[in-house]
Amino acid sequence: MQGEWCFDINLPVKHENLTCFSLSTHSPHSTGLLTMVVSTVMEGK
């Protein structure tokens, strides 16, 4: 999976400060973590 993602690393603290970074990894754990974070963001709004 390769692409650029923007999401708040300090999710429980701030929702407006988004951190953008390039995601290019072969590790499936990164995708799972990203999905979990995105889901948390969706539920938080």
Coordinates of C-alpha atoms in Angstrom, one line a residue:
M1 CA 0.0 0.0 0.0
Q2 CA 1.3 3.4 -0.9
G3 CA -0.2 6.8 -0.5
E4 CA -0.3 10.0 1.6
W5 CA -2.4 10.1 4.7
C6 CA -3.4 12.9 7.0
F7 CA -4.6 12.2 10.5
D8 CA -4.0 13.4 14.1
I9 CA -1.3 11.4 15.9
N10 CA -2.5 12.9 19.2
L11 CA -6.1 11.8 18.5
P12 CA -7.4 11.9 22.1
V13 CA -5.9 15.4 22.7
K14 CA -6.4 17.3 19.5
H15 CA -8.7 16.7 16.5
E16 CA -7.8 19.9 14.5
N17 CA -4.0 19.4 14.4
L18 CA -3.5 16.9 11.5
T19 CA -0.2 15.4 10.7
C20 CA 0.4 14.4 7.1
F21 CA 3.0 11.8 6.2
S22 CA 3.8 9.5 3.3
L23 CA 2.8 5.9 3.9
S24 CA 4.8 3.4 1.8
T25 CA 5.4 0.2 3.7
H26 CA 5.0 -3.6 3.2
S27 CA 4.0 -4.1 6.8
P28 CA 0.3 -5.2 7.1
H29 CA 0.3 -3.9 10.7
S30 CA 0.7 -0.3 9.5
T31 CA -2.5 -0.6 7.4
G32 CA -4.4 -2.1 10.3
L33 CA -3.2 0.7 12.6
L34 CA -4.2 3.3 10.1
T35 CA -7.6 1.7 9.7
M36 CA -8.1 1.8 13.5
V37 CA -7.1 5.4 13.6
V38 CA -9.4 6.4 10.8
S39 CA -12.3 4.6 12.4
T40 CA -11.6 6.4 15.7
V41 CA -11.6 9.7 13.8
M42 CA -15.0 8.9 12.2
E43 CA -16.5 7.8 15.5
G44 CA -15.2 11.0 17.2
K45 CA -17.0 13.3 14.8

